[in-house]
């Protein structure tokens, strides 16, 4: 548990997240553990470039937020360890319509499941378990700038993150989270290691328009033609369903210095490659930057 000053910084900076949590739990009557899991997923998406997602979701009416919430719980199924690929019926089902100007579906979560799972567990452990309580968000006593007396509640652990649903789709994830908490005693365990790996700092997530995939060779040639010999690897989604074309991938550069040039001051980049659209975005761990900003407010 962080010190009081650090926790206050965390609470102050995540004020909007706490407001949305209370709205969904208190006003909309949603299960607090499931809301915590959905909020963790949305914060993880913000880390990979879907900026202001919480603010945008909060701006909608309750019915729309409820739809986003249910979709978030479904998306969580596809980042579980050892999960099967989405079924034929749901393989290309679009999610979070209206939030993004690029394709997103269950395949996106399944393809990036290993990375997303580790970031999900880390955000839950370092942020959401600290700012959300059993029945309401943790509050700040403005007069003394300290956390209000509303504890998380005994027995509230990361293994309760997903919550319970009628189909209990996340039992495997819950069990796995509990096992990784034990593995955290191993200094080599990756699940709770903060910050970025060296490869993370050089990686961009890429998305194609549905029905207009790009090959690894096309992507490699596009980036080397524009920025020189900067590409270490291009990884493209391998689809497991007949007739389905890849829609997602990752590009790893030889140096992180090329990424600001690719983004050109934007949070994401959109290119036309051989008359086909390509979106590229970078993962930026949010909590580290938030603590620095929050400390200036106190």
Tab-separated table of N, CA and C in Angstrom, residues 108-116 199-200 202-208 216 219 223 231 233-237 247-253 281:
chain	number	residue	atom	x	y	z
A	108	UNK	N	-9.366	-8.097	-31.663
A	108	UNK	CA	-8.347	-7.159	-31.196
A	108	UNK	C	-7.846	-7.571	-29.814
A	109	UNK	N	-8.764	-7.939	-28.930
A	109	UNK	CA	-8.388	-8.327	-27.575
A	109	UNK	C	-7.727	-9.704	-27.564
A	110	UNK	N	-8.252	-10.605	-28.368
A	110	UNK	CA	-7.669	-11.941	-28.425
A	110	UNK	C	-6.246	-11.894	-28.980
A	111	UNK	N	-6.022	-11.108	-30.017
A	111	UNK	CA	-4.698	-11.023	-30.631
A	111	UNK	C	-3.670	-10.440	-29.667
A	112	UNK	N	-4.071	-9.445	-28.891
A	112	UNK	CA	-3.149	-8.762	-27.962
A	112	UNK	C	-3.293	-9.266	-26.528
A	113	UNK	N	-3.853	-10.461	-26.344
A	113	UNK	CA	-4.257	-10.920	-25.018
A	113	UNK	C	-3.099	-11.020	-24.028
A	114	UNK	N	-1.914	-11.486	-24.456
A	114	UNK	CA	-0.817	-11.649	-23.503
A	114	UNK	C	-0.362	-10.302	-22.950
A	115	UNK	N	-0.178	-9.340	-23.841
A	115	UNK	CA	0.227	-8.003	-23.398
A	115	UNK	C	-0.873	-7.382	-22.541
A	116	UNK	N	-2.131	-7.467	-23.021
A	116	UNK	CA	-3.236	-6.838	-22.307
A	116	UNK	C	-3.433	-7.451	-20.929
A	199	UNK	N	11.486	-3.687	-25.362
A	199	UNK	CA	10.765	-3.854	-26.621
A	199	UNK	C	9.471	-3.055	-26.633
A	200	UNK	N	8.801	-2.931	-25.467
A	200	UNK	CA	7.579	-2.129	-25.392
A	200	UNK	C	7.819	-0.707	-25.876
A	202	UNK	N	9.638	0.332	-28.062
A	202	UNK	CA	9.910	0.410	-29.498
A	202	UNK	C	8.776	-0.185	-30.341
A	203	UNK	N	7.640	-0.465	-29.702
A	203	UNK	CA	6.552	-1.173	-30.373
A	203	UNK	C	5.361	-0.262	-30.621
A	204	UNK	N	4.743	-0.407	-31.789
A	204	UNK	CA	3.488	0.276	-32.094
A	204	UNK	C	2.441	-0.764	-32.472
A	205	UNK	N	1.206	-0.548	-31.994
A	205	UNK	CA	0.079	-1.388	-32.366
A	205	UNK	C	-0.469	-0.891	-33.701
A	206	UNK	N	-0.763	-1.805	-34.604
A	206	UNK	CA	-1.272	-1.399	-35.914
A	206	UNK	C	-2.606	-2.086	-36.201
A	207	UNK	N	-3.475	-1.365	-36.896
A	207	UNK	CA	-4.815	-1.843	-37.251
A	207	UNK	C	-5.062	-1.553	-38.721
A	208	UNK	N	-5.738	-2.484	-39.391
A	208	UNK	CA	-6.109	-2.299	-40.800
A	208	UNK	C	-7.625	-2.170	-40.907
A	216	UNK	N	3.105	-8.084	-44.088
A	216	UNK	CA	4.284	-7.636	-43.373
A	216	UNK	C	5.275	-6.950	-44.291
A	219	UNK	N	4.132	-3.339	-45.014
A	219	UNK	CA	4.356	-2.466	-43.867
A	219	UNK	C	5.838	-2.169	-43.705
A	223	UNK	N	7.508	1.759	-43.986
A	223	UNK	CA	8.234	2.451	-42.925
A	223	UNK	C	9.702	2.657	-43.269
A	231	UNK	N	13.124	-0.697	-38.945
A	231	UNK	CA	12.181	-1.758	-38.575
A	231	UNK	C	12.930	-3.020	-38.165
A	233	UNK	N	11.041	-5.747	-36.656
A	233	UNK	CA	10.127	-6.861	-36.901
A	233	UNK	C	8.719	-6.338	-37.145
A	234	UNK	N	7.965	-7.065	-37.948
A	234	UNK	CA	6.546	-6.797	-38.173
A	234	UNK	C	5.801	-8.100	-37.900
A	235	UNK	N	4.844	-8.061	-36.986
A	235	UNK	CA	4.068	-9.247	-36.626
A	235	UNK	C	2.621	-9.008	-37.022
A	236	UNK	N	2.069	-9.909	-37.806
A	236	UNK	CA	0.700	-9.774	-38.308
A	236	UNK	C	-0.164	-10.877	-37.704
A	237	UNK	N	-1.408	-10.533	-37.412
A	237	UNK	CA	-2.367	-11.490	-36.853
A	237	UNK	C	-2.509	-12.717	-37.759
A	247	UNK	N	-6.369	-8.312	-39.349
A	247	UNK	CA	-6.815	-6.933	-39.134
A	247	UNK	C	-5.926	-6.186	-38.143
A	248	UNK	N	-5.045	-6.917	-37.453
A	248	UNK	CA	-4.227	-6.300	-36.417
A	248	UNK	C	-2.779	-6.779	-36.519
A	249	UNK	N	-1.888	-6.026	-35.910
A	249	UNK	CA	-0.482	-6.411	-35.904
A	249	UNK	C	0.309	-5.507	-34.995
A	250	UNK	N	1.616	-5.736	-34.972
A	250	UNK	CA	2.538	-4.897	-34.206
A	250	UNK	C	3.800	-4.699	-35.031
A	251	UNK	N	4.398	-3.537	-34.878
A	251	UNK	CA	5.669	-3.262	-35.529
A	251	UNK	C	6.670	-2.885	-34.457
A	252	UNK	N	7.836	-3.517	-34.491
A	252	UNK	CA	8.899	-3.256	-33.519
A	252	UNK	C	10.028	-2.546	-34.245
A	253	UNK	N	10.397	-1.375	-33.756
A	253	UNK	CA	11.462	-0.588	-34.369
A	253	UNK	C	12.805	-0.905	-33.722
A	281	UNK	N	-0.395	3.159	-33.151
A	281	UNK	CA	-0.397	3.842	-31.848
A	281	UNK	C	0.599	3.168	-30.932
